[in-house]
Amino acid sequence: MITTIVLPVLTGLALFLFGMKLMETALQRWAGPRLQLWLERFTRTPVRGLATGTVLTAALQSSTAITVIAIGLVGAGVLTFPRTLGVILGTNIGTCLTTELIGLSLGGIGVPMLLASAAVWLASWFAGPLSQGRAPAATAAQPLEATGTPATSGGHSWLRSVRYGSLAVSGFSLVLLGIEIMQTIGPALQSRGLFAWFVLQAQHSLLWGVIAGAAVTALVHSSAAVIAMAMGLAAVQGIPVELGVAITIGANVGTCVTALIAGMSSSRAGRYVAWSHILLNIGGAILFYPFIYQLVSLSALLANDASEQIARSQTIFNIVCSLLALPLCYLNMWKRLEFRSQ
C-alpha cells in the first residue's frame, strides 16, 4: 500500500503544490506593484470588479492570492468593502482556467515542457548581465526590482518577462507531472476494500464526496490539487464522474479556509470580504448539490471524457454562481455595512 498508493500520492501532490506555488510566485513577481494599481483602478463597479478578478486570477493562477490581496487592501483602507464584492465573484471564474488546462490531459508534454522552460530560464540568466550592463542608471523616479536594476529599462523589461514567464511554465509542467504520478494509483485504489466502501457510500449520498472535497482542500490549501486528484481518478475509472463533481463542489467550499485565516487578522471590513467569499461558495454548494446529476449530464455534452466533464462542471458551477450573485452586489445594504465597520 505504501509503494502503490501513499508514495505516489505524496510525491504527486508535492510536485503539484510546488508547481502551483512556483507558477503563482513567478506570475506575481512579474505583475509586481501593478497588481495593486489594477485592483484600485478597475473595481469601481461590481461588473468591472468581476472582470478584473477573473482576468487577474486567470493570469496569476491563484484565486486565493487575489482574495488575500483584496482583504489586505480593504484592511489598509485602500479599497472599500463593496468594491471587492465583484472581485470575489471574478476569482471563482478565473480559477477555472487551471482545471480546464488540466482537463486537456497534457501530462505527456510535462517533461519536454519542463526541460524547455528550464533551458529558457537558464539562458535568461546568461543574457542578464549583458542586458543590465546596457541599462541606464536608476533614478529616483525609476522603481528598482529585487535585483537592483531599473524596472523601466527596455532591455531588462523583456528579460524580466522571459525569466518569470519561463518559471511559470516550469511550474505548470510540474503540475502536469504531479497529476500524472497521482493517476497511477487508480488500479491500487480499486483493489482496496476501504476505497470501494467510500465509493459505495457516495453512490447512496454524494454528500460524502462534498465533505471529503471540503476537508482535504482545507488541509492542503489548494482546491486545484483536490480537483486534479478527482479528475485523475475519474480518468482511470477509479471513481464515478458524479462523485468527482461532488468532490469538486466540496473543494470550492474548502478553499475558503485560507481567506478566513487571512480575514481573522484584518479589520472588520477585511473580515467582511472573507465572509462574502465563504457565503458565495457555501451558497453555491447548497444550490448545486441537489442538481449534481443534471450538472454531470450538461457537462457531458461539452466534454469528451470523464476528466473534461469534471473540468466543465467546475466551470459551469463557478460561472453560474457568480452571475447569480452579481445583482446582489448592487444592493445599498453593502454601503451601509461599510459605514458601520468604520
mmCIF file of C-alpha atoms in Angstrom:
data_model
loop_
_atom_site.group_PDB
_atom_site.id
_atom_site.type_symbol
_atom_site.label_atom_id
_atom_site.label_comp_id
_atom_site.label_asym_id
_atom_site.label_seq_id
_atom_site.Cartn_x
_atom_site.Cartn_y
_atom_site.Cartn_z
ATOM 1 C CA MET A 1 0.000 0.000 0.000
ATOM 2 C CA ILE A 2 2.851 2.386 0.814
ATOM 3 C CA THR A 3 4.580 1.973 -2.546
ATOM 4 C CA THR A 4 1.431 1.710 -4.670
ATOM 5 C CA ILE A 5 -0.758 4.406 -3.061
ATOM 6 C CA VAL A 6 0.840 6.505 -0.312
ATOM 7 C CA LEU A 7 4.169 7.243 -2.011
ATOM 8 C CA PRO A 8 2.708 8.156 -5.433
ATOM 9 C CA VAL A 9 0.056 10.365 -3.807
ATOM 10 C CA LEU A 10 2.575 12.206 -1.625
ATOM 11 C CA THR A 11 5.067 12.568 -4.478
ATOM 12 C CA GLY A 12 2.460 13.718 -6.991
ATOM 13 C CA LEU A 13 0.823 16.082 -4.503
ATOM 14 C CA ALA A 14 4.196 17.578 -3.542
ATOM 15 C CA LEU A 15 5.061 18.191 -7.208
ATOM 16 C CA PHE A 16 1.603 19.633 -7.859
ATOM 17 C CA LEU A 17 1.696 22.042 -4.902
ATOM 18 C CA PHE A 18 5.289 23.083 -5.596
ATOM 19 C CA GLY A 19 4.450 23.675 -9.250
ATOM 20 C CA MET A 20 1.374 25.727 -8.345
ATOM 21 C CA LYS A 21 3.363 27.817 -5.871
ATOM 22 C CA LEU A 22 6.201 28.328 -8.353
ATOM 23 C CA MET A 23 3.769 29.387 -11.068
ATOM 24 C CA GLU A 24 1.870 31.691 -8.698
ATOM 25 C CA THR A 25 5.041 33.313 -7.321
ATOM 26 C CA ALA A 26 6.580 33.838 -10.768
ATOM 27 C CA LEU A 27 3.428 35.461 -12.125
ATOM 28 C CA GLN A 28 3.016 37.661 -9.049
ATOM 29 C CA ARG A 29 6.633 38.810 -9.294
ATOM 30 C CA TRP A 30 6.039 39.599 -12.943
ATOM 31 C CA ALA A 31 2.923 41.640 -12.106
ATOM 32 C CA GLY A 32 4.719 43.410 -9.252
ATOM 33 C CA PRO A 33 3.266 46.672 -7.910
ATOM 34 C CA ARG A 34 0.984 46.948 -10.921
ATOM 35 C CA LEU A 35 -1.317 44.352 -9.303
ATOM 36 C CA GLN A 36 -2.495 46.745 -6.588
ATOM 37 C CA LEU A 37 -2.876 49.531 -9.162
ATOM 38 C CA TRP A 38 -5.099 47.340 -11.331
ATOM 39 C CA LEU A 39 -7.301 46.424 -8.385
ATOM 40 C CA GLU A 40 -7.679 50.064 -7.395
ATOM 41 C CA ARG A 41 -8.421 51.296 -10.921
ATOM 42 C CA PHE A 42 -10.745 48.597 -12.240
ATOM 43 C CA THR A 43 -13.078 47.825 -9.311
ATOM 44 C CA ARG A 44 -15.343 50.865 -9.335
ATOM 45 C CA THR A 45 -18.437 48.812 -10.219
ATOM 46 C CA PRO A 46 -19.244 45.157 -9.410
ATOM 47 C CA VAL A 47 -19.173 44.226 -13.114
ATOM 48 C CA ARG A 48 -15.727 45.774 -13.584
ATOM 49 C CA GLY A 49 -14.602 44.126 -10.371
ATOM 50 C CA LEU A 50 -15.837 40.752 -11.623
ATOM 51 C CA ALA A 51 -13.959 41.183 -14.910
ATOM 52 C CA THR A 52 -10.817 42.320 -13.085
ATOM 53 C CA GLY A 53 -10.959 39.454 -10.594
ATOM 54 C CA THR A 54 -11.458 36.965 -13.421
ATOM 55 C CA VAL A 55 -8.537 38.237 -15.505
ATOM 56 C CA LEU A 56 -6.109 38.607 -12.588
ATOM 57 C CA THR A 57 -6.962 35.181 -11.161
ATOM 58 C CA ALA A 58 -6.605 33.534 -14.567
ATOM 59 C CA ALA A 59 -3.289 35.329 -15.100
ATOM 60 C CA LEU A 60 -1.844 34.614 -11.650
ATOM 61 C CA GLN A 61 -3.404 31.133 -11.373
ATOM 62 C CA SER A 62 -4.478 31.706 -7.767
ATOM 63 C CA SER A 63 -7.905 32.792 -6.562
ATOM 64 C CA THR A 64 -6.622 32.656 -3.002
ATOM 65 C CA ALA A 65 -3.838 35.146 -3.790
ATOM 66 C CA ILE A 66 -6.276 37.715 -5.239
ATOM 67 C CA THR A 67 -8.716 37.211 -2.349
ATOM 68 C CA VAL A 68 -5.990 37.637 0.263
ATOM 69 C CA ILE A 69 -4.664 40.740 -1.544
ATOM 70 C CA ALA A 70 -8.202 42.183 -1.624
ATOM 71 C CA ILE A 71 -8.574 41.532 2.119
ATOM 72 C CA GLY A 72 -5.252 43.269 2.734
ATOM 73 C CA LEU A 73 -6.197 46.308 0.637
ATOM 74 C CA VAL A 74 -9.530 46.644 2.423
ATOM 75 C CA GLY A 75 -7.834 46.300 5.804
ATOM 76 C CA ALA A 76 -5.380 49.032 4.821
ATOM 77 C CA GLY A 77 -8.188 51.322 3.702
ATOM 78 C CA VAL A 78 -7.073 51.334 0.051
ATOM 79 C CA LEU A 79 -10.281 49.654 -1.167
ATOM 80 C CA THR A 80 -13.785 49.718 0.287
ATOM 81 C CA PHE A 81 -15.628 46.503 1.062
ATOM 82 C CA PRO A 82 -18.362 46.983 -1.617
ATOM 83 C CA ARG A 83 -15.703 47.355 -4.325
ATOM 84 C CA THR A 84 -14.286 43.913 -3.519
ATOM 85 C CA LEU A 85 -17.570 42.035 -3.994
ATOM 86 C CA GLY A 86 -17.206 41.852 -7.770
ATOM 87 C CA VAL A 87 -13.545 40.839 -7.393
ATOM 88 C CA ILE A 88 -14.526 37.882 -5.195
ATOM 89 C CA LEU A 89 -17.042 36.721 -7.810
ATOM 90 C CA GLY A 90 -14.404 37.055 -10.513
ATOM 91 C CA THR A 91 -11.816 34.993 -8.643
ATOM 92 C CA ASN A 92 -14.128 31.988 -8.720
ATOM 93 C CA ILE A 93 -14.492 32.274 -12.500
ATOM 94 C CA GLY A 94 -10.801 32.913 -13.146
ATOM 95 C CA THR A 95 -9.693 29.872 -11.180
ATOM 96 C CA CYS A 96 -11.488 27.628 -13.705
ATOM 97 C CA LEU A 97 -8.629 28.152 -16.163
ATOM 98 C CA THR A 98 -6.416 25.837 -14.104
ATOM 99 C CA THR A 99 -8.867 22.940 -14.141
ATOM 100 C CA GLU A 100 -9.682 23.498 -17.816
ATOM 101 C CA LEU A 101 -5.981 23.248 -18.704
ATOM 102 C CA ILE A 102 -5.640 20.132 -16.562
ATOM 103 C CA GLY A 103 -8.690 18.670 -18.296
ATOM 104 C CA LEU A 104 -6.878 18.792 -21.624
ATOM 105 C CA SER A 105 -4.797 15.775 -20.459
ATOM 106 C CA LEU A 106 -1.436 17.339 -21.259
ATOM 107 C CA GLY A 107 0.542 15.034 -18.967
ATOM 108 C CA GLY A 108 2.605 13.636 -21.829
ATOM 109 C CA ILE A 109 4.194 17.003 -22.568
ATOM 110 C CA GLY A 110 5.109 17.696 -18.933
ATOM 111 C CA VAL A 111 8.754 16.621 -19.165
ATOM 112 C CA PRO A 112 9.523 18.304 -22.543
ATOM 113 C CA MET A 113 7.824 21.478 -21.298
ATOM 114 C CA LEU A 114 9.867 21.419 -18.089
ATOM 115 C CA LEU A 115 13.158 20.925 -19.952
ATOM 116 C CA ALA A 116 12.399 23.649 -22.494
ATOM 117 C CA SER A 117 11.273 26.206 -19.900
ATOM 118 C CA ALA A 118 14.261 25.433 -17.662
ATOM 119 C CA ALA A 119 16.582 25.986 -20.620
ATOM 120 C CA VAL A 120 14.964 29.353 -21.366
ATOM 121 C CA TRP A 121 15.226 30.358 -17.707
ATOM 122 C CA LEU A 122 18.928 29.467 -17.574
ATOM 123 C CA ALA A 123 19.552 31.315 -20.852
ATOM 124 C CA SER A 124 17.898 34.424 -19.401
ATOM 125 C CA TRP A 125 20.494 34.479 -16.621
ATOM 126 C CA PHE A 126 23.341 34.299 -19.127
ATOM 127 C CA ALA A 127 21.752 37.192 -21.021
ATOM 128 C CA GLY A 128 21.023 39.083 -17.804
ATOM 129 C CA PRO A 129 24.409 40.745 -17.137
ATOM 130 C CA LEU A 130 24.659 41.939 -20.763
ATOM 131 C CA SER A 131 21.174 43.466 -20.646
ATOM 132 C CA GLN A 132 21.758 45.034 -17.266
ATOM 133 C CA GLY A 133 25.092 46.415 -18.431
ATOM 134 C CA ARG A 134 23.349 48.369 -21.196
ATOM 135 C CA ALA A 135 20.581 49.628 -18.911
ATOM 136 C CA PRO A 136 20.689 53.260 -17.830
ATOM 137 C CA ALA A 137 21.424 54.167 -14.256
ATOM 138 C CA ALA A 138 18.485 54.110 -11.850
ATOM 139 C CA THR A 139 16.937 57.377 -10.848
ATOM 140 C CA ALA A 140 14.595 58.317 -8.051
ATOM 141 C CA ALA A 141 11.672 58.068 -10.473
ATOM 142 C CA GLN A 142 12.570 54.520 -11.538
ATOM 143 C CA PRO A 143 11.485 51.731 -9.155
ATOM 144 C CA LEU A 144 14.072 49.047 -8.543
ATOM 145 C CA GLU A 145 13.428 45.344 -8.801
ATOM 146 C CA ALA A 146 14.740 42.835 -6.303
ATOM 147 C CA THR A 147 17.853 42.518 -8.437
ATOM 148 C CA GLY A 148 18.543 46.239 -8.091
ATOM 149 C CA THR A 149 18.041 47.051 -11.764
ATOM 150 C CA PRO A 150 15.547 49.566 -13.131
ATOM 151 C CA ALA A 151 12.137 48.063 -13.881
ATOM 152 C CA THR A 152 11.517 50.557 -16.648
ATOM 153 C CA SER A 153 14.591 49.851 -18.748
ATOM 154 C CA GLY A 154 13.620 48.346 -22.068
ATOM 155 C CA GLY A 155 16.218 45.572 -22.127
ATOM 156 C CA HIS A 156 15.557 44.492 -18.587
ATOM 157 C CA SER A 157 11.781 44.626 -19.065
ATOM 158 C CA TRP A 158 11.649 41.941 -21.744
ATOM 159 C CA LEU A 159 14.297 39.880 -19.962
ATOM 160 C CA ARG A 160 12.310 40.018 -16.757
ATOM 161 C CA SER A 161 9.176 38.861 -18.596
ATOM 162 C CA VAL A 162 11.046 35.970 -20.201
ATOM 163 C CA ARG A 163 12.599 34.946 -16.891
ATOM 164 C CA TYR A 164 9.366 34.893 -14.886
ATOM 165 C CA GLY A 165 7.374 33.547 -17.817
ATOM 166 C CA SER A 166 9.682 30.532 -18.153
ATOM 167 C CA LEU A 167 9.441 29.958 -14.393
ATOM 168 C CA ALA A 168 5.643 29.981 -14.637
ATOM 169 C CA VAL A 169 5.744 27.428 -17.480
ATOM 170 C CA SER A 170 8.104 25.269 -15.399
ATOM 171 C CA GLY A 171 5.617 25.409 -12.549
ATOM 172 C CA PHE A 172 2.771 24.337 -14.812
ATOM 173 C CA SER A 173 4.821 21.443 -16.185
ATOM 174 C CA LEU A 174 5.420 20.265 -12.594
ATOM 175 C CA VAL A 175 1.661 20.440 -12.049
ATOM 176 C CA LEU A 176 1.141 18.144 -15.051
ATOM 177 C CA LEU A 177 3.808 15.722 -13.835
ATOM 178 C CA GLY A 178 2.263 15.635 -10.370
ATOM 179 C CA ILE A 179 -1.128 14.763 -11.826
ATOM 180 C CA GLU A 180 0.375 12.039 -13.986
ATOM 181 C CA ILE A 181 2.005 10.467 -10.930
ATOM 182 C CA MET A 182 -1.196 10.649 -8.868
ATOM 183 C CA GLN A 183 -3.140 8.950 -11.652
ATOM 184 C CA THR A 184 -1.008 5.812 -11.262
ATOM 185 C CA ILE A 185 -2.796 4.930 -8.002
ATOM 186 C CA GLY A 186 -6.100 4.187 -9.746
ATOM 187 C CA PRO A 187 -5.731 0.376 -10.055
ATOM 188 C CA ALA A 188 -4.379 0.071 -6.495
ATOM 189 C CA LEU A 189 -7.283 2.064 -5.076
ATOM 190 C CA GLN A 190 -9.800 -0.058 -6.910
ATOM 191 C CA SER A 191 -8.415 -3.174 -5.225
ATOM 192 C CA ARG A 192 -8.749 -1.728 -1.696
ATOM 193 C CA GLY A 193 -11.879 -2.504 0.264
ATOM 194 C CA LEU A 194 -11.928 0.833 2.103
ATOM 195 C CA PHE A 195 -11.890 2.845 -1.090
ATOM 196 C CA ALA A 196 -14.598 0.641 -2.578
ATOM 197 C CA TRP A 197 -16.657 1.247 0.579
ATOM 198 C CA PHE A 198 -16.263 5.004 0.216
ATOM 199 C CA VAL A 199 -17.357 4.885 -3.425
ATOM 200 C CA LEU A 200 -20.336 2.713 -2.458
ATOM 201 C CA GLN A 201 -21.387 5.128 0.294
ATOM 202 C CA ALA A 202 -21.005 8.055 -2.082
ATOM 203 C CA GLN A 203 -23.362 6.361 -4.517
ATOM 204 C CA HIS A 204 -26.029 6.423 -1.806
ATOM 205 C CA SER A 205 -25.279 10.025 -0.854
ATOM 206 C CA LEU A 206 -22.939 12.338 -2.762
ATOM 207 C CA LEU A 207 -22.696 14.433 0.400
ATOM 208 C CA TRP A 208 -19.757 12.166 1.304
ATOM 209 C CA GLY A 209 -17.908 13.499 -1.714
ATOM 210 C CA VAL A 210 -18.719 17.130 -0.890
ATOM 211 C CA ILE A 211 -17.482 16.687 2.687
ATOM 212 C CA ALA A 212 -14.334 14.875 1.549
ATOM 213 C CA GLY A 213 -13.541 17.581 -1.018
ATOM 214 C CA ALA A 214 -14.010 20.365 1.531
ATOM 215 C CA ALA A 215 -11.959 18.621 4.250
ATOM 216 C CA VAL A 216 -8.983 17.687 2.072
ATOM 217 C CA THR A 217 -8.905 21.137 0.437
ATOM 218 C CA ALA A 218 -8.893 22.784 3.863
ATOM 219 C CA LEU A 219 -5.881 20.625 4.796
ATOM 220 C CA VAL A 220 -3.769 21.145 1.664
ATOM 221 C CA HIS A 221 -4.945 24.745 0.980
ATOM 222 C CA SER A 222 -5.358 24.052 -2.729
ATOM 223 C CA SER A 223 -8.709 23.360 -4.367
ATOM 224 C CA ALA A 224 -6.918 22.850 -7.698
ATOM 225 C CA ALA A 225 -4.908 19.958 -6.216
ATOM 226 C CA VAL A 226 -8.014 18.210 -4.875
ATOM 227 C CA ILE A 227 -9.970 18.743 -8.101
ATOM 228 C CA ALA A 228 -6.990 17.461 -10.101
ATOM 229 C CA MET A 229 -6.910 14.299 -7.977
ATOM 230 C CA ALA A 230 -10.632 13.779 -8.573
ATOM 231 C CA MET A 231 -10.137 14.318 -12.312
ATOM 232 C CA GLY A 232 -7.248 11.854 -12.346
ATOM 233 C CA LEU A 233 -9.230 9.163 -10.528
ATOM 234 C CA ALA A 234 -12.241 9.666 -12.794
ATOM 235 C CA ALA A 235 -9.984 9.443 -15.859
ATOM 236 C CA VAL A 236 -8.840 5.921 -14.826
ATOM 237 C CA GLN A 237 -12.393 4.985 -13.741
ATOM 238 C CA GLY A 238 -11.383 4.945 -10.079
ATOM 239 C CA ILE A 239 -14.447 6.971 -9.135
ATOM 240 C CA PRO A 240 -17.680 7.819 -10.980
ATOM 241 C CA VAL A 241 -17.959 11.257 -12.534
ATOM 242 C CA GLU A 242 -20.811 12.185 -10.162
ATOM 243 C CA LEU A 243 -18.545 11.641 -7.169
ATOM 244 C CA GLY A 244 -15.789 13.672 -8.843
ATOM 245 C CA VAL A 245 -18.196 16.584 -9.338
ATOM 246 C CA ALA A 246 -19.319 16.339 -5.689
ATOM 247 C CA ILE A 247 -15.676 16.459 -4.571
ATOM 248 C CA THR A 248 -15.171 19.493 -6.818
ATOM 249 C CA ILE A 249 -18.098 21.336 -5.235
ATOM 250 C CA GLY A 250 -16.710 20.492 -1.794
ATOM 251 C CA ALA A 251 -13.270 21.733 -2.815
ATOM 252 C CA ASN A 252 -14.774 25.133 -3.628
ATOM 253 C CA VAL A 253 -16.036 25.288 -0.046
ATOM 254 C CA GLY A 254 -12.758 24.097 1.474
ATOM 255 C CA THR A 255 -10.721 26.753 -0.318
ATOM 256 C CA CYS A 256 -12.438 29.419 1.807
ATOM 257 C CA VAL A 257 -10.330 28.414 4.820
ATOM 258 C CA THR A 258 -7.303 30.390 3.620
ATOM 259 C CA ALA A 259 -9.402 33.529 3.121
ATOM 260 C CA LEU A 260 -10.941 33.048 6.568
ATOM 261 C CA ILE A 261 -7.495 32.832 8.171
ATOM 262 C CA ALA A 262 -6.408 35.994 6.341
ATOM 263 C CA GLY A 263 -9.583 37.799 7.384
ATOM 264 C CA MET A 264 -9.148 36.971 11.065
ATOM 265 C CA SER A 265 -6.065 39.177 11.266
ATOM 266 C CA SER A 266 -7.594 42.012 9.214
ATOM 267 C CA SER A 267 -10.019 44.833 10.037
ATOM 268 C CA ARG A 268 -13.776 44.361 10.316
ATOM 269 C CA ALA A 269 -14.146 45.309 6.637
ATOM 270 C CA GLY A 270 -11.463 42.747 5.755
ATOM 271 C CA ARG A 271 -13.412 40.093 7.627
ATOM 272 C CA TYR A 272 -16.496 41.069 5.615
ATOM 273 C CA VAL A 273 -14.545 40.290 2.437
ATOM 274 C CA ALA A 274 -13.559 36.859 3.784
ATOM 275 C CA TRP A 275 -17.123 36.064 4.842
ATOM 276 C CA SER A 276 -18.542 37.159 1.491
ATOM 277 C CA HIS A 277 -16.198 34.643 -0.170
ATOM 278 C CA ILE A 278 -17.348 31.919 2.229
ATOM 279 C CA LEU A 279 -21.049 32.682 1.759
ATOM 280 C CA LEU A 280 -20.674 32.675 -2.032
ATOM 281 C CA ASN A 281 -19.074 29.233 -2.150
ATOM 282 C CA ILE A 282 -21.244 27.635 0.532
ATOM 283 C CA GLY A 283 -24.364 29.114 -1.047
ATOM 284 C CA GLY A 284 -23.299 27.781 -4.443
ATOM 285 C CA ALA A 285 -22.672 24.317 -2.990
ATOM 286 C CA ILE A 286 -26.126 24.260 -1.363
ATOM 287 C CA LEU A 287 -27.711 25.471 -4.602
ATOM 288 C CA PHE A 288 -25.991 22.921 -6.866
ATOM 289 C CA TYR A 289 -25.940 19.850 -4.589
ATOM 290 C CA PRO A 290 -29.488 18.698 -5.500
ATOM 291 C CA PHE A 291 -28.653 19.065 -9.208
ATOM 292 C CA ILE A 292 -25.323 17.230 -9.392
ATOM 293 C CA TYR A 293 -26.661 14.588 -11.789
ATOM 294 C CA GLN A 294 -28.114 17.288 -14.059
ATOM 295 C CA LEU A 295 -24.782 19.135 -13.913
ATOM 296 C CA VAL A 296 -22.995 15.936 -14.945
ATOM 297 C CA SER A 297 -25.405 15.433 -17.843
ATOM 298 C CA LEU A 298 -24.905 19.011 -19.034
ATOM 299 C CA SER A 299 -21.111 18.781 -18.791
ATOM 300 C CA ALA A 300 -21.185 15.506 -20.749
ATOM 301 C CA LEU A 301 -22.467 17.466 -23.745
ATOM 302 C CA LEU A 302 -19.388 19.704 -23.592
ATOM 303 C CA ALA A 303 -16.685 17.122 -22.857
ATOM 304 C CA ASN A 304 -15.096 14.062 -24.429
ATOM 305 C CA ASP A 305 -14.033 12.143 -21.307
ATOM 306 C CA ALA A 306 -14.538 11.953 -17.537
ATOM 307 C CA SER A 307 -11.681 14.312 -16.705
ATOM 308 C CA GLU A 308 -13.010 17.013 -19.024
ATOM 309 C CA GLN A 309 -16.512 16.501 -17.611
ATOM 310 C CA ILE A 310 -15.338 17.423 -14.127
ATOM 311 C CA ALA A 311 -13.478 20.454 -15.506
ATOM 312 C CA ARG A 312 -16.599 21.628 -17.384
ATOM 313 C CA SER A 313 -18.726 21.067 -14.278
ATOM 314 C CA GLN A 314 -16.360 23.215 -12.245
ATOM 315 C CA THR A 315 -16.552 25.983 -14.857
ATOM 316 C CA ILE A 316 -20.364 25.862 -15.084
ATOM 317 C CA PHE A 317 -20.667 25.831 -11.281
ATOM 318 C CA ASN A 318 -18.461 28.881 -10.753
ATOM 319 C CA ILE A 319 -19.825 30.958 -13.651
ATOM 320 C CA VAL A 320 -23.469 30.360 -12.714
ATOM 321 C CA CYS A 321 -22.860 31.072 -9.001
ATOM 322 C CA SER A 322 -21.011 34.304 -9.754
ATOM 323 C CA LEU A 323 -23.583 35.566 -12.267
ATOM 324 C CA LEU A 324 -26.478 34.771 -9.907
ATOM 325 C CA ALA A 325 -24.753 36.647 -7.088
ATOM 326 C CA LEU A 326 -23.708 39.641 -9.225
ATOM 327 C CA PRO A 327 -27.021 41.585 -8.927
ATOM 328 C CA LEU A 328 -26.771 41.318 -5.126
ATOM 329 C CA CYS A 329 -23.536 43.330 -5.251
ATOM 330 C CA TYR A 330 -25.537 46.432 -6.243
ATOM 331 C CA LEU A 331 -27.636 46.467 -3.049
ATOM 332 C CA ASN A 332 -27.283 49.588 -0.909
ATOM 333 C CA MET A 333 -27.005 47.456 2.232
ATOM 334 C CA TRP A 334 -23.308 46.846 1.491
ATOM 335 C CA LYS A 335 -22.574 50.575 1.653
ATOM 336 C CA ARG A 336 -24.377 50.827 4.992
ATOM 337 C CA LEU A 337 -22.419 47.833 6.233
ATOM 338 C CA GLU A 338 -19.197 49.511 5.137
ATOM 339 C CA PHE A 339 -20.181 52.691 7.030
ATOM 340 C CA ARG A 340 -20.833 50.725 10.230
ATOM 341 C CA SER A 341 -17.473 48.979 10.016
ATOM 342 C CA GLN A 342 -15.562 52.267 10.021
#
